[in-house]
Coordinates of C-alpha atoms in Angstrom, one line a residue:
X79 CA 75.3 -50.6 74.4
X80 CA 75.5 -50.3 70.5
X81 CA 77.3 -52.5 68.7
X82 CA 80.7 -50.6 68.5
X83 CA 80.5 -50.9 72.4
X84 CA 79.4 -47.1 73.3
X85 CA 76.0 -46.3 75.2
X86 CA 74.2 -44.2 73.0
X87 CA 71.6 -45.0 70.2
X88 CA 72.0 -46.1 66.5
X89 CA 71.1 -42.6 65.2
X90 CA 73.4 -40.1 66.4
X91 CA 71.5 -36.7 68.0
X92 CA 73.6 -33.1 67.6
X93 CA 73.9 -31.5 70.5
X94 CA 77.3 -29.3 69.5
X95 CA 75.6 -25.7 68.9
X96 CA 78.4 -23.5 69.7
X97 CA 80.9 -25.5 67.2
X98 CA 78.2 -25.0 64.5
X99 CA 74.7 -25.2 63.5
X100 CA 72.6 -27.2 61.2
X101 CA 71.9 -25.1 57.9
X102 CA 68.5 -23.9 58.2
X103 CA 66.5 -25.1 55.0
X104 CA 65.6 -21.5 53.9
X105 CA 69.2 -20.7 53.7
X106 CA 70.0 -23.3 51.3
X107 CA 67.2 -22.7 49.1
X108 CA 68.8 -18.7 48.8
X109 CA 72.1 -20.1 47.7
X110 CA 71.4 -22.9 45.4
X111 CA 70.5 -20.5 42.7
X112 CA 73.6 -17.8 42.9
X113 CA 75.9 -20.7 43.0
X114 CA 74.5 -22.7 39.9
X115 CA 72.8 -20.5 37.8
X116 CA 73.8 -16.6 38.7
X117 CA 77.7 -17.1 39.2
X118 CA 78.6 -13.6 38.2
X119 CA 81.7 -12.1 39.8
X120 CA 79.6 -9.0 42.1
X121 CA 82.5 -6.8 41.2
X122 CA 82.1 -7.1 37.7
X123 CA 80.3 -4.5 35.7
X124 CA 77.6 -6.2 33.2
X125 CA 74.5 -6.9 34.5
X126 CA 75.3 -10.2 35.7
X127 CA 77.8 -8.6 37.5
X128 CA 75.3 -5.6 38.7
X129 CA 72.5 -8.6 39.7
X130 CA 75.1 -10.6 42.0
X131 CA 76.2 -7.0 43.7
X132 CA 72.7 -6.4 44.7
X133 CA 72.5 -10.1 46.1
X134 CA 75.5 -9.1 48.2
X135 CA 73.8 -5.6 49.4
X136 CA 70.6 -7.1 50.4
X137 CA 72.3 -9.7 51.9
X138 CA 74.7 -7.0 53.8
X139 CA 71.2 -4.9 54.9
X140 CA 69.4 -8.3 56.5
X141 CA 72.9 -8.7 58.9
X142 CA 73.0 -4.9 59.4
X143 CA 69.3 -4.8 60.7
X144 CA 70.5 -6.8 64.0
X145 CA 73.6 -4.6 64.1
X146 CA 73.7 -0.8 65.4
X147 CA 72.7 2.1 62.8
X148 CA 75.9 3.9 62.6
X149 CA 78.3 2.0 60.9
X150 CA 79.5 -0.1 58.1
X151 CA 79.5 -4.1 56.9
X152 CA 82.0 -5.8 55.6
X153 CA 82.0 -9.1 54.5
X154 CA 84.8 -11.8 55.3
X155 CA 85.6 -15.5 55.4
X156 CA 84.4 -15.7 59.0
X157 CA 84.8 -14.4 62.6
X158 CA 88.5 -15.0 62.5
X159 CA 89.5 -13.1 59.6
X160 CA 86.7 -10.4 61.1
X161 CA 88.4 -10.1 64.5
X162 CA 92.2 -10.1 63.1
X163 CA 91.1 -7.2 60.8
X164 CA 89.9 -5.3 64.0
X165 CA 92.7 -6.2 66.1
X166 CA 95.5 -6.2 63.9
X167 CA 94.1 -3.4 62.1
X168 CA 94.0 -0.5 65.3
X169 CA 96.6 2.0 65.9
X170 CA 99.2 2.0 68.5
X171 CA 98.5 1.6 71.6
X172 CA 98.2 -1.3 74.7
X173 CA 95.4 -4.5 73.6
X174 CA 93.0 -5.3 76.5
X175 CA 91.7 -8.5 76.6
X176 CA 90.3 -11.2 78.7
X177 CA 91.4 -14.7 79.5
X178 CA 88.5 -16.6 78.4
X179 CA 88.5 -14.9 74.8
X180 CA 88.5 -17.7 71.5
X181 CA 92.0 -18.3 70.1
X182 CA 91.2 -16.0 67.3
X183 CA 91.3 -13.2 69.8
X184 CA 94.0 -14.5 72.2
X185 CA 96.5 -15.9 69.3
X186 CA 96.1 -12.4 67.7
X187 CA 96.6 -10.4 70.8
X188 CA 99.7 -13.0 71.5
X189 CA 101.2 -12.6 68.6
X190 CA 101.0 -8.7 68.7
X191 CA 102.6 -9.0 72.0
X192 CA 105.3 -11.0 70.3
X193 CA 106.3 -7.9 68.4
X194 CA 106.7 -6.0 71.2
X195 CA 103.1 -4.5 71.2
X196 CA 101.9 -3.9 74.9
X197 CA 98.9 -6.1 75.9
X198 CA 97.2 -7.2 78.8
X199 CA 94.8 -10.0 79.6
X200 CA 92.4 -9.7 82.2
X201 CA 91.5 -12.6 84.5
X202 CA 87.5 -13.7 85.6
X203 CA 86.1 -15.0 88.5
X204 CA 84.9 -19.1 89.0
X205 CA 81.9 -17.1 87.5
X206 CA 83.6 -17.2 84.4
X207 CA 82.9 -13.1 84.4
X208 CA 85.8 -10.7 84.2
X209 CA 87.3 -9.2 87.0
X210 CA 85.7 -5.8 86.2
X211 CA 88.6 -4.2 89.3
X212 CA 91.5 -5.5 87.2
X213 CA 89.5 -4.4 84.2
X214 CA 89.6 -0.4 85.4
X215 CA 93.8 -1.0 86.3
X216 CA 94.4 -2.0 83.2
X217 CA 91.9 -0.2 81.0
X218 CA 93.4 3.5 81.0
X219 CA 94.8 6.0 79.1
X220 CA 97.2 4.7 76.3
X221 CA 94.7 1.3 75.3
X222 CA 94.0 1.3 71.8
X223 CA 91.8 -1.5 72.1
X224 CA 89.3 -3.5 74.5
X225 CA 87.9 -6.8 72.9
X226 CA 85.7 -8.9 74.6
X227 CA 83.3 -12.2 73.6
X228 CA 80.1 -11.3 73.9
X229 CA 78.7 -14.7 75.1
X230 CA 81.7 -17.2 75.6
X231 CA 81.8 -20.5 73.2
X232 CA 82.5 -22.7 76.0
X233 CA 80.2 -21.4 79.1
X234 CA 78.1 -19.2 77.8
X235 CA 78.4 -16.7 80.0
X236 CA 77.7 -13.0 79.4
X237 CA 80.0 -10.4 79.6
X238 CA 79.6 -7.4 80.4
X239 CA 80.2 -5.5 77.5
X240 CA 78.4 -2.6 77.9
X241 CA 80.6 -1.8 81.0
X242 CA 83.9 -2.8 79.2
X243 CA 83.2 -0.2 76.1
X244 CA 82.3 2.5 78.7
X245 CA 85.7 1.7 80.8
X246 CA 87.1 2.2 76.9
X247 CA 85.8 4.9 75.5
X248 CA 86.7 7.1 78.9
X249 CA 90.3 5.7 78.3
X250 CA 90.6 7.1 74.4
X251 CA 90.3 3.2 73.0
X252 CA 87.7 1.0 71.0
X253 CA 85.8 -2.0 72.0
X254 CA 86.1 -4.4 69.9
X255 CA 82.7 -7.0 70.9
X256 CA 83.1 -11.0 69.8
X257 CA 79.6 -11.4 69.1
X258 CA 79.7 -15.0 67.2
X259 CA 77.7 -16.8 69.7
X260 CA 75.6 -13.5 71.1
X261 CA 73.8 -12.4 67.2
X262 CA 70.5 -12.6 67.2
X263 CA 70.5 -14.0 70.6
X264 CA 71.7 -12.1 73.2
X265 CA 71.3 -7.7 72.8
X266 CA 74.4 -5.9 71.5
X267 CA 74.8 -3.2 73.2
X268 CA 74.8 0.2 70.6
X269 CA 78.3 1.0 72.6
X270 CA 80.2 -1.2 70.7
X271 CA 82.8 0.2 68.2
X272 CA 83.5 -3.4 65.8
X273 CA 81.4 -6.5 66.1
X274 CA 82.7 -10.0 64.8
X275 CA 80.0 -12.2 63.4
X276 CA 80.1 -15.8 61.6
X277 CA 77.2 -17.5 59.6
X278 CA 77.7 -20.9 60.8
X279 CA 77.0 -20.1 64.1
X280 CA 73.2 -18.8 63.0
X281 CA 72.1 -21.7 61.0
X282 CA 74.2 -20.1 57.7
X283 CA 76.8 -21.2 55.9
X284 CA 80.5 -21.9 56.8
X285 CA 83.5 -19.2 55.0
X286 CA 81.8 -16.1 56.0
X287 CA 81.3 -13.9 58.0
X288 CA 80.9 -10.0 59.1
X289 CA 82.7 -7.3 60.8
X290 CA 81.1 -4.4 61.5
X291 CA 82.9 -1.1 62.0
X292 CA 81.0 2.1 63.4
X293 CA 81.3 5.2 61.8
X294 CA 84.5 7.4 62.7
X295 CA 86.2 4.3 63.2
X296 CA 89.7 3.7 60.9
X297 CA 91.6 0.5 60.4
X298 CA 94.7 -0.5 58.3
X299 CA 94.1 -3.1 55.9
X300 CA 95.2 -6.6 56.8
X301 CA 94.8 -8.1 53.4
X302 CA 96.2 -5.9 50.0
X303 CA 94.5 -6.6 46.5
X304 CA 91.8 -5.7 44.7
X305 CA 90.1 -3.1 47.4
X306 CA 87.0 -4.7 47.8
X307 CA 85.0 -3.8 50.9
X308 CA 86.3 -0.3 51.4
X309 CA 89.5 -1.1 50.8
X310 CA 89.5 -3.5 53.6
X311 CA 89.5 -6.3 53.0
X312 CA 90.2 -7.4 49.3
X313 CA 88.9 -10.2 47.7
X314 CA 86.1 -11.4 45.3
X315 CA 82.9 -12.1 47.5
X316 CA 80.7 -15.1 46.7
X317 CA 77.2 -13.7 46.7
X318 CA 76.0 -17.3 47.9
X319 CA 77.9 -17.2 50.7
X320 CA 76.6 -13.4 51.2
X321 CA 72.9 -14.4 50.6
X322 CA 73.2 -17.2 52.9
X323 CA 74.4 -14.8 56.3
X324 CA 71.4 -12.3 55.0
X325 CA 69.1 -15.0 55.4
X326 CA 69.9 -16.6 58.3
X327 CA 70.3 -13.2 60.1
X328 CA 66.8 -12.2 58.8
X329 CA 65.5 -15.8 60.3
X330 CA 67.5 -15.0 63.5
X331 CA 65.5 -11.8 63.5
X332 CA 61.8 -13.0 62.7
X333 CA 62.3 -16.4 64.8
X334 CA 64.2 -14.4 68.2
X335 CA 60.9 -14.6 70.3
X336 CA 60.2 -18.1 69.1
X337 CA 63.9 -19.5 69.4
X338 CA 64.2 -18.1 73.1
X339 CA 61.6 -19.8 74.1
X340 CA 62.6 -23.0 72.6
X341 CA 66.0 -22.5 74.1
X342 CA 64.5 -21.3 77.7
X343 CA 62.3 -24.7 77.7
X344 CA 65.1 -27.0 76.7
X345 CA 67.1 -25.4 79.4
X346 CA 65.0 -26.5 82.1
X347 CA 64.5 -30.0 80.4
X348 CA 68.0 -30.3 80.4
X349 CA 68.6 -28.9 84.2
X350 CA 66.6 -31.1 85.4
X351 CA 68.0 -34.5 83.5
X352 CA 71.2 -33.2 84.4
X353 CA 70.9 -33.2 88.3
X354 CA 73.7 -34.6 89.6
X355 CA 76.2 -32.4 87.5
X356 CA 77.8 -29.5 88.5
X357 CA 77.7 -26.5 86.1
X358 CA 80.1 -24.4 85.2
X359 CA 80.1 -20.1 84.5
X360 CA 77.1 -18.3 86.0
X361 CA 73.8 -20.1 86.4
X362 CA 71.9 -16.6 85.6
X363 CA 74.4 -14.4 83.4
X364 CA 74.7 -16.6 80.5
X365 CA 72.9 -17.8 77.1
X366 CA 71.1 -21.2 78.1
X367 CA 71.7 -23.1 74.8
X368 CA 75.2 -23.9 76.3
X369 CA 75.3 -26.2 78.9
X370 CA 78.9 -27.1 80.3
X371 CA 78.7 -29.5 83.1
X372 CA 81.1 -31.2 85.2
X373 CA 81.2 -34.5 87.2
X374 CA 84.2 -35.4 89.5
X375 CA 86.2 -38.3 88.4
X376 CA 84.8 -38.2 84.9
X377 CA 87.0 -38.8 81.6
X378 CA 85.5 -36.8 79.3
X379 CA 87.3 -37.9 75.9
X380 CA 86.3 -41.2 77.2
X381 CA 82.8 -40.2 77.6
X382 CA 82.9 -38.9 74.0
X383 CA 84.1 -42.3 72.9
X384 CA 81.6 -44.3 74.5
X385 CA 78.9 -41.9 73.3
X386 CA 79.3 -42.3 69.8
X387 CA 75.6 -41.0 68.4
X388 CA 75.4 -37.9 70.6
X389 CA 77.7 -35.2 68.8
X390 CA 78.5 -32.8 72.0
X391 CA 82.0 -31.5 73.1
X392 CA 84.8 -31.3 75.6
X393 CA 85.0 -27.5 74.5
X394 CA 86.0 -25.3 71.3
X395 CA 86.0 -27.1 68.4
X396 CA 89.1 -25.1 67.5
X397 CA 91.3 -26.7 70.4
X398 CA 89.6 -29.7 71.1
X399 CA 92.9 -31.7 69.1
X400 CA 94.9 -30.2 71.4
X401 CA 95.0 -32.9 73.9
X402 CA 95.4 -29.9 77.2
X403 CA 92.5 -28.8 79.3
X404 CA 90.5 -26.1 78.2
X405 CA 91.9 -22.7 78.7
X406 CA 88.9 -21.1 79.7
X407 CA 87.6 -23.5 82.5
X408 CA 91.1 -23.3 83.8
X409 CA 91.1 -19.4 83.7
X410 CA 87.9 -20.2 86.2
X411 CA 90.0 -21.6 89.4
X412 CA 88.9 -25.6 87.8
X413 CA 91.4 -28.0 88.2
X414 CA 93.0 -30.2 85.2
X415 CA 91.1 -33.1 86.3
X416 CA 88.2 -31.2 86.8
X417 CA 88.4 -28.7 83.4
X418 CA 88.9 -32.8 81.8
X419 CA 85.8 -34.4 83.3
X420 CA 83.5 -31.6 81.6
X421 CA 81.4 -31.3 78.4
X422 CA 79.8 -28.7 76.8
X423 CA 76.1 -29.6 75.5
X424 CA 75.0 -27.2 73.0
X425 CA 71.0 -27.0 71.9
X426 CA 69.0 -24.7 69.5
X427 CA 66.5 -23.9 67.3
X428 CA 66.1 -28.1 65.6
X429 CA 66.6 -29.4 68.9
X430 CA 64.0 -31.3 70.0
X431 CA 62.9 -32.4 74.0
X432 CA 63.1 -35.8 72.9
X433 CA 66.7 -36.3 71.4
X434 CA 67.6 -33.9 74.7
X435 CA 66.1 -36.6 76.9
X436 CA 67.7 -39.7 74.9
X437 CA 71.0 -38.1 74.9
X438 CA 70.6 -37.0 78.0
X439 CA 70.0 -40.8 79.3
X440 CA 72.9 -42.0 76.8
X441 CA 75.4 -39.7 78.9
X442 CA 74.4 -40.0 82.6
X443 CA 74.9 -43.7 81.8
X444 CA 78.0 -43.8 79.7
X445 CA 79.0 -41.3 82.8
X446 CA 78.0 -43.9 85.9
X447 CA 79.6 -46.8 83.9
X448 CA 82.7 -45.0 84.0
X449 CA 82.5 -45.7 88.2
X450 CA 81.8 -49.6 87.2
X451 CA 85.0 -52.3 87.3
X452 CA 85.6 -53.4 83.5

């Protein structure tokens, strides 16, 4: 026990991934300069100007070389305002979605369906995978828009994208792919019509983030201004922020073979110093640097507290204020209890076997304790 009475060590050990990701050092060192010295507004025309527009294009090639050929890049404050541009942004027509989606998907969708807009939301197995025989109902003629997450933020599971776009593009609509936690990790299928992308989530910075837009494809503007980005999405870029997703897309790129294997490796650590968990989503269809375990009777807030120095999570980051159980594990069959007593570990690139094993010991204690009399 430390000294502020929780059961982990003095120095605390990140294990929170999916919420974010450290900044990887190269990163930094691309930014520093074009936010001290080369400030220039990219939009401007001098040569300052010209100098922090070509930061902002090579930056906008390194992200588009993960991303399918046919399309277009544009630049936003993250995957939130990328995904409400794409779904706000479609023409009329019934939303598709699926129950496990982030908020910035479902709130969107929700809110749509406030107006009056016709949406559906499909439902997934204990799997955590979509119901793929409610997905052909519902995806028909008339749908102006499928979105799906690529790999889910709280389980990790993969969708089946591919099969969802196809189910789309036979019905006259778009697909619309979440890919925050999939780039650079998982494959995105070349089917897609709009893919979502944020920097924080591959060791960049936080306030940006990409939406990509195949060719053919036509959106209404969600923000009015300037006409930035096509006219799509006004605004003055920061060519730090820009330089910093290049750069930590091209060391997602360079670093994929090395940082699977890291990831693969750390997955079996972690299986195995997990053992008397239960996991949750698909032990096979899923990225493995997202662990979400279970354990009957636990207290997971109360876990959290009594595991001060190991930074892991009951869930998203976005609802974890909320105080209700997480809407995805519930949208797998789990009860309240259950969908309380579970905690997302998240592990990466700096993780190292070590701090996985001390955290690792540092819960399944702070976990039995919670069986002990006080």
């Amino acid at each position: 026990m430390d000294r502020h009475g929780g059961a982990c060590a003095a120095m605390t050990i990140y294990l929170d991934y999916q919420a974010t990701t450290p900044l990887a050092p190269e990163v930094f060192d691309v930014m520093a300069p074009l936010l001290r010295d080369q400030f220039a507004n990219p939009h401007s025309a001098h040569r300052p100007g010209r100098a922090a527009a070509a930061q902002v294009e090579a930056a906008r090639e390194q992200v588009m070389r993960l991303l399918p050929d046919d399309g277009r890049l544009l630049f936003t404050s993250g995957a939130t305002e990328a995904l409400n541009i794409a779904i706000q942004g479609v023409g009329d027509g019934r939303i598709v979605t699926i129950a496990t989606e982030h908020a910035a998907v479902l709130d969107t969708v929700e809110a749509l369906g406030r107006k009056g807009r016709d949406m559906a939301v499909l439902p997934v197995g204990p799997d955590g995978l979509v119901d793929m025989d409610a997905a052909r109902q519902a995806i028909t003629p008339g749908v102006a828009l499928v979105a799906a997450m690529l790999v889910n933020n709280e389980i990790g599971v993969i969708q089946p994208v591919e099969a969802l776009a196809a189910l789309a593009h036979a019905a006259g609509a778009s697909f619309l792919c979440d890919a925050v936690q999939g780039y650079g990790r998982v494959p995105i299928p070349p089917s897609c019509d709009m893919i979502a992308i944020s920097g924080h989530k591959i060791h960049g910075p936080k306030g940006v983030g990409a939406l990509w837009i195949r060719d053919g494809v036509t959106l209404c503007p969600l923000l009015h201004g300037g006409g930035q980005e096509g006219g799509l999405r006004s605004g003055t870029l920061s060519p730090a922020l820009c330089a910093g997703l290049g750069m930590a897309a091209r060391l997602m790129r360079e670093r994929a073979g090395s940082d699977q294997a890291h990831v693969e490796s750390l997955w079996e650590l972690a299986r195995g110093l997990f053992l008397d968990w239960t996991l949750n989503g698909d032990a096979d269809r899923r990225y493995r640097g997202n662990l979400n375990l279970r354990r009957d009777g636990l207290d997971g807030a109360r876990l959290l507290s009594d595991c001060r120095n190991v930074a892991f999570s009951l869930g998203s980051a976005c609802a974890s204020g909320s105080g209700r159980p997480s809407h995805v594990l519930r949208a797998l069959g789990l009860s309240d209890g259950q969908a309380r007593g579970s905690v997302r570990i998240g592990f990466g690139r700096y993780t190292t076997p070590a701090e996985l094993e001390d955290a690792a010991q540092a819960i399944n204690k702070a976990a039995a304790m919670q069986g002990t009399p006080r």
